[in-house]
Coordinates of C-alpha atoms in Angstrom, one line a residue:
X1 CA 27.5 -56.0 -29.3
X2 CA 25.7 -54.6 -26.3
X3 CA 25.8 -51.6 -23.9
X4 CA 27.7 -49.8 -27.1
X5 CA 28.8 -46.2 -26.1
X6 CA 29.5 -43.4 -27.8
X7 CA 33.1 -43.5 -26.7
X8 CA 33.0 -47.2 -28.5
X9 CA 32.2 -45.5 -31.6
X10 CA 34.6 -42.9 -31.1
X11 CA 36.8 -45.2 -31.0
X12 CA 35.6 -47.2 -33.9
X13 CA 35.7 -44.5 -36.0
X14 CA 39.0 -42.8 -34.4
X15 CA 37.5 -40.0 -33.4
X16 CA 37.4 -37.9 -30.5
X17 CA 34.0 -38.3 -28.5
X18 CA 33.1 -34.4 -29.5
X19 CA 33.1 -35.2 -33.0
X20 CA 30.5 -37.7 -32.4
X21 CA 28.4 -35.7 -30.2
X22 CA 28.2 -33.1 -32.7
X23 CA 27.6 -35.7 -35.4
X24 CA 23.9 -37.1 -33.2
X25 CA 23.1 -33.3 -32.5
X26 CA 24.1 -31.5 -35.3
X27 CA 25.1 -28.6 -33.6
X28 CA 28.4 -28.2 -34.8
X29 CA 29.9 -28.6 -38.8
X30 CA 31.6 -31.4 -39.1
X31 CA 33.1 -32.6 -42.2
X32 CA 31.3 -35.1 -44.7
X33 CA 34.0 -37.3 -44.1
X34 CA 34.3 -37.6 -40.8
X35 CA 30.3 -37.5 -40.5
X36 CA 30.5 -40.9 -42.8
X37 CA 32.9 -42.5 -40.6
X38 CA 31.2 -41.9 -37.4
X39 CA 27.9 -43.1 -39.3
X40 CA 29.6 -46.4 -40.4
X41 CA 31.0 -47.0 -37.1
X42 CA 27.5 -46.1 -35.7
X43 CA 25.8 -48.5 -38.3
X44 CA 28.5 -51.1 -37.4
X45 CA 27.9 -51.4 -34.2
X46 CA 23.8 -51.0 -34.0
X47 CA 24.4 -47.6 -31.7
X48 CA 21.9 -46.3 -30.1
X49 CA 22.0 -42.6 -28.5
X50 CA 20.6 -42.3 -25.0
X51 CA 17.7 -40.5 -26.6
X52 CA 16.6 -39.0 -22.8
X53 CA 20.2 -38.2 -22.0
X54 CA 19.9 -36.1 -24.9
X55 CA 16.3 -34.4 -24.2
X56 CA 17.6 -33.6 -20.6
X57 CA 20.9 -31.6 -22.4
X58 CA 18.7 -30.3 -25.3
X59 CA 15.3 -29.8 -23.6
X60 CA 13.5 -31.3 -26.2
X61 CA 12.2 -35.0 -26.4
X62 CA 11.2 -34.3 -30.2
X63 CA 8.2 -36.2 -29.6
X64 CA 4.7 -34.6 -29.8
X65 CA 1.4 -36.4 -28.1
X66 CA -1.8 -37.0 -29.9
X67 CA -4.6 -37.7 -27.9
X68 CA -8.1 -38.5 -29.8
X69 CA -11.4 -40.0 -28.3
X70 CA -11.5 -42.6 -30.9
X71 CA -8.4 -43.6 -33.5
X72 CA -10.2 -46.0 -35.3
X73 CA -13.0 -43.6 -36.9
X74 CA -11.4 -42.6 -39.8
X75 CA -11.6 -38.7 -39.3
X76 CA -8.8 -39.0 -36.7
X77 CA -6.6 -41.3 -38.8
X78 CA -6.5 -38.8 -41.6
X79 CA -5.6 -36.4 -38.9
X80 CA -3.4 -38.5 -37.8
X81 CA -1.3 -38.9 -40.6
X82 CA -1.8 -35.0 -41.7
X83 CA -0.2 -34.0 -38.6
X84 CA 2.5 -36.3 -39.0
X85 CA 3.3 -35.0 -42.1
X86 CA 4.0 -31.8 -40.7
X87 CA 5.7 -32.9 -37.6
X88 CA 8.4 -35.0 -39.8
X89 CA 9.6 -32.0 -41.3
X90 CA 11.1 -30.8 -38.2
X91 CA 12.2 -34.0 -36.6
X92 CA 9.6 -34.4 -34.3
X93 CA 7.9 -38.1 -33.8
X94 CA 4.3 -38.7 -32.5
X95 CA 2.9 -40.6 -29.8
X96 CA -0.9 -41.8 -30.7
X97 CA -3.5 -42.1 -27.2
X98 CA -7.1 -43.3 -27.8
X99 CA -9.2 -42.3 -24.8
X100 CA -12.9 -44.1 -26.0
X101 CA -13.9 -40.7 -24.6
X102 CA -13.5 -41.7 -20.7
X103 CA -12.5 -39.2 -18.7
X104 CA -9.9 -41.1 -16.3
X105 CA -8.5 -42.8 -19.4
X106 CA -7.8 -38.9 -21.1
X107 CA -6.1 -37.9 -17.7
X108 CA -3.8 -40.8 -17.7
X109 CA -2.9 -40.2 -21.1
X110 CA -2.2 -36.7 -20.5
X111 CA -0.2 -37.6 -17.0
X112 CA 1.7 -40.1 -19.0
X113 CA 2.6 -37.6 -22.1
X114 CA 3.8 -34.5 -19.0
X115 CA 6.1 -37.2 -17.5
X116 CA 7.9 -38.5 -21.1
X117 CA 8.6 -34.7 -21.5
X118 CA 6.6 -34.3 -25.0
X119 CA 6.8 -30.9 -26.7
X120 CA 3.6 -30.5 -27.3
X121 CA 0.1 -32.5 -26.7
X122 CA -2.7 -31.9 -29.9
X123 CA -5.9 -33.0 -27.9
X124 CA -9.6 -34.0 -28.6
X125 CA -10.6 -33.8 -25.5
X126 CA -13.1 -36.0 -23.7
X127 CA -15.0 -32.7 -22.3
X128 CA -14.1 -33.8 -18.2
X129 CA -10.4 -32.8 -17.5
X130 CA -11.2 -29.1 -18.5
X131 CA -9.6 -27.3 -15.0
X132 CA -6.1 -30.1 -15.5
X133 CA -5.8 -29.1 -18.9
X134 CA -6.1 -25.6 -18.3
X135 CA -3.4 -26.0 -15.3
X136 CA -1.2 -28.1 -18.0
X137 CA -1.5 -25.7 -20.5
X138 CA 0.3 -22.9 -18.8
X139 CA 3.6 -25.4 -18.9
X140 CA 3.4 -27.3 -22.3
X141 CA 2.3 -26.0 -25.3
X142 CA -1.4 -27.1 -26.7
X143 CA -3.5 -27.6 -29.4
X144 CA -7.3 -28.3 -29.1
X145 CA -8.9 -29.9 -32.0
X146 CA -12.8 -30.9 -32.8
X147 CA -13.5 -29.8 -28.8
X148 CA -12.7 -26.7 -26.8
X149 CA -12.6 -27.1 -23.3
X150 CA -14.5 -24.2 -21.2
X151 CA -12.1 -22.7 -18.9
X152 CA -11.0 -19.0 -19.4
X153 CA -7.4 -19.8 -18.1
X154 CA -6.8 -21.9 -20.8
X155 CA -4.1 -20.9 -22.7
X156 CA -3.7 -22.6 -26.6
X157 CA -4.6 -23.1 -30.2
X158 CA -7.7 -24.2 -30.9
X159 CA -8.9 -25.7 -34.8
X160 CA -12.2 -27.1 -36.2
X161 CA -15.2 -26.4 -38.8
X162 CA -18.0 -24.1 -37.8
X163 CA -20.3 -26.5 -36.0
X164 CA -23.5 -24.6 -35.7
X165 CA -22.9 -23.3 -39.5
X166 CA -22.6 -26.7 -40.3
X167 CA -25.7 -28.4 -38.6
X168 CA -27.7 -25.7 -40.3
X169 CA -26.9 -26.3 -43.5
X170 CA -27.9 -29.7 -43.1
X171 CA -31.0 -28.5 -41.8
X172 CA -31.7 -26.1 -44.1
X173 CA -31.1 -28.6 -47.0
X174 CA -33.8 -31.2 -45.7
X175 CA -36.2 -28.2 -45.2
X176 CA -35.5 -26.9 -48.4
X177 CA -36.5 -30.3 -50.0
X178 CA -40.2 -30.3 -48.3
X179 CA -39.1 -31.9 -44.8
X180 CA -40.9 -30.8 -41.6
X181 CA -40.4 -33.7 -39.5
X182 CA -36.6 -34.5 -38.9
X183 CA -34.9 -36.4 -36.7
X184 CA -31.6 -36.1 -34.9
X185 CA -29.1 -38.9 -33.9
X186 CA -26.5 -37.1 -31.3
X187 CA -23.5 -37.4 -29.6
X188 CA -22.8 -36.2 -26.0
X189 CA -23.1 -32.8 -24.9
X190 CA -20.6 -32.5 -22.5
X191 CA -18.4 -31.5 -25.7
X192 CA -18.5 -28.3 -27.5
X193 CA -18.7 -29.9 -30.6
X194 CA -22.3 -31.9 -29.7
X195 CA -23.5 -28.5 -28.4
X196 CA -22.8 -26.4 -31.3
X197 CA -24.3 -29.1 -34.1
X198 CA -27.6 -29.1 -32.0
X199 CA -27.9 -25.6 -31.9
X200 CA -27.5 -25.2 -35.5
X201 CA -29.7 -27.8 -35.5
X202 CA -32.4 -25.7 -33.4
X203 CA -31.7 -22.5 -35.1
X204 CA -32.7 -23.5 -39.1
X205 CA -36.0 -25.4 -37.1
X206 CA -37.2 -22.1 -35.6
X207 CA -36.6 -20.5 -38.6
X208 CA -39.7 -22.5 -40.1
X209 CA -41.4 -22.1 -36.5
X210 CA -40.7 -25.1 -34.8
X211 CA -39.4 -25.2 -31.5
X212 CA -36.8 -27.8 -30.5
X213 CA -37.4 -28.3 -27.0
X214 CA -38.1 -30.7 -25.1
X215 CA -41.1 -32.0 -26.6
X216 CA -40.0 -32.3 -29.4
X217 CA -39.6 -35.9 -30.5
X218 CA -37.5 -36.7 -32.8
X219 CA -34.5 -36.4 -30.6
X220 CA -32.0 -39.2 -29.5
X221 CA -28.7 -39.2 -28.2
X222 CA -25.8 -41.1 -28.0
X223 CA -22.2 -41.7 -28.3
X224 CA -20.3 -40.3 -31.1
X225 CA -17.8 -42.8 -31.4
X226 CA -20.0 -46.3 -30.9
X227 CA -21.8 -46.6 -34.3
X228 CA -24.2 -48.6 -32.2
X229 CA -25.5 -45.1 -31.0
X230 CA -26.5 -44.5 -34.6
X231 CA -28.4 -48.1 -35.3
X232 CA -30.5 -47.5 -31.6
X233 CA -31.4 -43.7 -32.9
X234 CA -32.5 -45.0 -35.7
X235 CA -34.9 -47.5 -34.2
X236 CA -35.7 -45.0 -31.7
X237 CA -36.8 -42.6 -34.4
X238 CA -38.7 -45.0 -36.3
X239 CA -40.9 -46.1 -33.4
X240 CA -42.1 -43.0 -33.2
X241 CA -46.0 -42.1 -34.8
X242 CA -46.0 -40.6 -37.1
X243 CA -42.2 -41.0 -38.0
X244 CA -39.4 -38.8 -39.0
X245 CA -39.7 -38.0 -42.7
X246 CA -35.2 -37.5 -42.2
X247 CA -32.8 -37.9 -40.2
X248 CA -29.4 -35.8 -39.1
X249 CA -26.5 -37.7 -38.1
X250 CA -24.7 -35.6 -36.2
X251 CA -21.1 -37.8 -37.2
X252 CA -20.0 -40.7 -39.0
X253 CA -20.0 -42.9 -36.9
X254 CA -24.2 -42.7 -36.0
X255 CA -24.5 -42.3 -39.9
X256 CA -23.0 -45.6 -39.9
X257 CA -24.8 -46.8 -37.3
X258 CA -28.3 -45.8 -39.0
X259 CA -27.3 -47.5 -42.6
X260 CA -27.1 -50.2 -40.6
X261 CA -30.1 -50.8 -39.1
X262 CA -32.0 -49.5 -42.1
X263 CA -30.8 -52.2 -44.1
X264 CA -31.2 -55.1 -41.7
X265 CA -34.7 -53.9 -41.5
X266 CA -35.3 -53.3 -45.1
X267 CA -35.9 -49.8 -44.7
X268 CA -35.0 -47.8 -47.8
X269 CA -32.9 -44.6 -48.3
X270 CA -34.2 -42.2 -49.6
X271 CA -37.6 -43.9 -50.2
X272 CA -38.7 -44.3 -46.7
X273 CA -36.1 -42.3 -45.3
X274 CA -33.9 -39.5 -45.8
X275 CA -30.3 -39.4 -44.6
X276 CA -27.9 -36.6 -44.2
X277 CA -24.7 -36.7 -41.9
X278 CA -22.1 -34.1 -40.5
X279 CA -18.5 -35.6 -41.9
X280 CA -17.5 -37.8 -44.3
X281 CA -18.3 -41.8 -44.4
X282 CA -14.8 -43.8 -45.4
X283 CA -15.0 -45.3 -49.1
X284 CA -18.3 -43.6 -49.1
X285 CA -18.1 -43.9 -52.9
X286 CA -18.2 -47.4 -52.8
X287 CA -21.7 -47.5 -51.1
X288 CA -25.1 -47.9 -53.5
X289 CA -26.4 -45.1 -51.0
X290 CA -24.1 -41.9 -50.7
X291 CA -25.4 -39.6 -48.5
X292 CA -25.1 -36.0 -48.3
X293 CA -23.0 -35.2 -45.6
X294 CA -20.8 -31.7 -44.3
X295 CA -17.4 -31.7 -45.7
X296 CA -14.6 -31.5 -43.1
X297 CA -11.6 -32.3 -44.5
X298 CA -9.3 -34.0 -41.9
X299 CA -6.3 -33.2 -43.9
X300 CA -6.9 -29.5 -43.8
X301 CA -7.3 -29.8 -39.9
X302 CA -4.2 -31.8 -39.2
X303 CA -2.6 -30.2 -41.3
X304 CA -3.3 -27.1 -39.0
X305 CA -3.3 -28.4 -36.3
X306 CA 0.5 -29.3 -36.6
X307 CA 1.3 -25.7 -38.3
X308 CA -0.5 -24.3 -35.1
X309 CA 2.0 -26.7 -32.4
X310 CA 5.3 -26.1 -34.6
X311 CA 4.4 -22.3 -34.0
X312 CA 4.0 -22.7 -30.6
X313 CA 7.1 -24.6 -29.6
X314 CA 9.1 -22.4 -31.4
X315 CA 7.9 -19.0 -29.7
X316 CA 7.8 -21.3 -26.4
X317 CA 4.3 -21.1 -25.8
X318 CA 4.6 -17.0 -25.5
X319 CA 1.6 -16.9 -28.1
X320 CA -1.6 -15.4 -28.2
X321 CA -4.8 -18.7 -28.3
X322 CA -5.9 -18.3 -31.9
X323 CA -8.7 -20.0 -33.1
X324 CA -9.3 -21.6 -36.2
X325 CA -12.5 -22.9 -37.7
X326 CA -13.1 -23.7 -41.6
X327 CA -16.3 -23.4 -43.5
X328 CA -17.9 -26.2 -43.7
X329 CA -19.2 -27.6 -47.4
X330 CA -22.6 -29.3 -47.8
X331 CA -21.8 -32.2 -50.0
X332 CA -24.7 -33.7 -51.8
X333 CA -25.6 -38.0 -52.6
X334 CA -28.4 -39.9 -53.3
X335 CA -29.7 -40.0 -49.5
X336 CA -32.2 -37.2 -49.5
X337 CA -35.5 -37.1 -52.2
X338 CA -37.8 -34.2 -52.1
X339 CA -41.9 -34.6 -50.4

């Protein structure tokens, strides 16, 4: 049966149309038994409420965007689902954007999520729309996470681990096991994330009195979500005489990138090079080489993340921006030997 109505359930159900309204909405009590027969007669008839009739009445879509720079690395699809987790517990559904980190891509997204009337946008931002999302911000409540955007007018949440911290443990770890000369695979530094890592980075270098300027060497950047990046930093680094004794990966996705090329070129970790990389590597535990790497836990920072929107839309965006960031934890592997 099509174009069903809700006065055709009403009617199958011999009801009066406010009994089913308040049924769909429950915003009234309504009696289990009538609830059942305006559910059968709902089911019966393959109903389906006018889901943006009801936002305009309500002023709620009960939908939430999610806009990442890159769903398929697996840090974002355990974010992903953490966030949904909290979401379903107060009806809200999610709407997934990948941007590939292009700017014009992001503000289409973000255009396209303000004219569906979502609640709430959680964004990785690309690091270009930082002025738009600022402007947006003041209407729709926001959540930044992995990447703060720059402008002061902003007006959110905003969740992540402590970069620099981070980076310098990593550092600080290679240093500690005899290394001097260590390379870095980056991403971009138009986000705050890529700037924080490298100056973590820099700061555990000077502390053993070398300068990372720019003639220092070992440097190569890239594209945090093409693992590609990490395979050509890796070549890059290797080229160079004399060589890095370790490199940094500054994500997952370049660490992959590196164990790549280091095993189509028969280059062995940890006995011709050292490995570490900032956030976890999927199924790492199934790999013969496990490298050390800074614990992030997604989970936690979806999980956050959501917390941080539900809060939001509730006190209609009439909230001080918090800022979250967790410590990061040095996990160790087999990656890294000692000279």
């Amino acid at each position: 049966m099509s174009n069903v109505t809700i006065k055709d359930v009403a009617k199958k159900a011999n009801v009066s149309i406010a009994t089913v309204s308040r049924v769909l909405n429950k915003n009234y009590f309504v009696s289990p038994e009538l609830e059942q027969k305006v559910m059968d007669a709902i089911k019966q008839l393959n109903y389906y409420p006018n889901s943006v009739a009801r936002s305009l009445k309500n002023e709620s879509t009960q939908t939430i965007g999610l806009i990442v720079s890159d769903i398929s690395n697996s840090f974002f699809t355990f974010v992903n689902r953490a966030v949904e987790n909290i979401l379903k517990q107060y009806d809200y559904n999610l709407i997934v954007c990948s941007t590939d980190n292009e700017k014009e891509k992001e503000l289409s997204y973000l255009k396209l999520l303000l004219e569906k009337k979502v609640d709430g946008i959680i964004l990785n931002t690309t690091g270009f729309n930082h002025e738009f999302i600022a402007s947006i911000s003041q209407q729709i409540p926001i959540v930044l996470c992995g990447r703060k955007i720059s402008s002061p007018s902003f007006k959110g949440d905003f969740v992540d681990s402590d970069n620099a911290t981070g980076a310098y443990q990593m550092t600080h770890h290679l240093i500690e096991k005899g290394h001097r000369r260590i390379g870095t695979i980056c991403g971009q530094q138009s986000i705050s994330s890529g700037i924080e890592r490298i100056e973590g980075f820099r700061r555990a270098m000077q502390s053993i009195g070398i300068s990372l300027d720019e003639q220092y060497p070992y440097q190569f950047y890239g594209n945090y979500n093409c693992s590609d990046s990490g395979s050509e930093g890796a070549r890059h680094l290797l080229s160079l005489t004399p060589p890095p004794t370790a490199i940094l990966a500054m994500n997952n996705e370049l660490a992959v990138g590196a164990l790549r090329y280091f095993r189509s070129h028969n280059i062995r970790v940890p006995e011709d090079i050292s490995l570490i990389c900032y956030g976890n590597i999927l199924n790492l535990d199934l790999f013969y080489i496990q490298p050390s790497y800074i614990d992030m836990d997604p989970r936690i920072i979806g999980t956050r993340v959501g917390e941080l929107l539900i809060e939001r839309i509730e006190h209609k965006n009439d909230l001080p921006n918090r800022e979250i960031l967790f410590a990061p934890v040095l996990m160790e592997g087999n990656s890294v030997k000692s000279i």
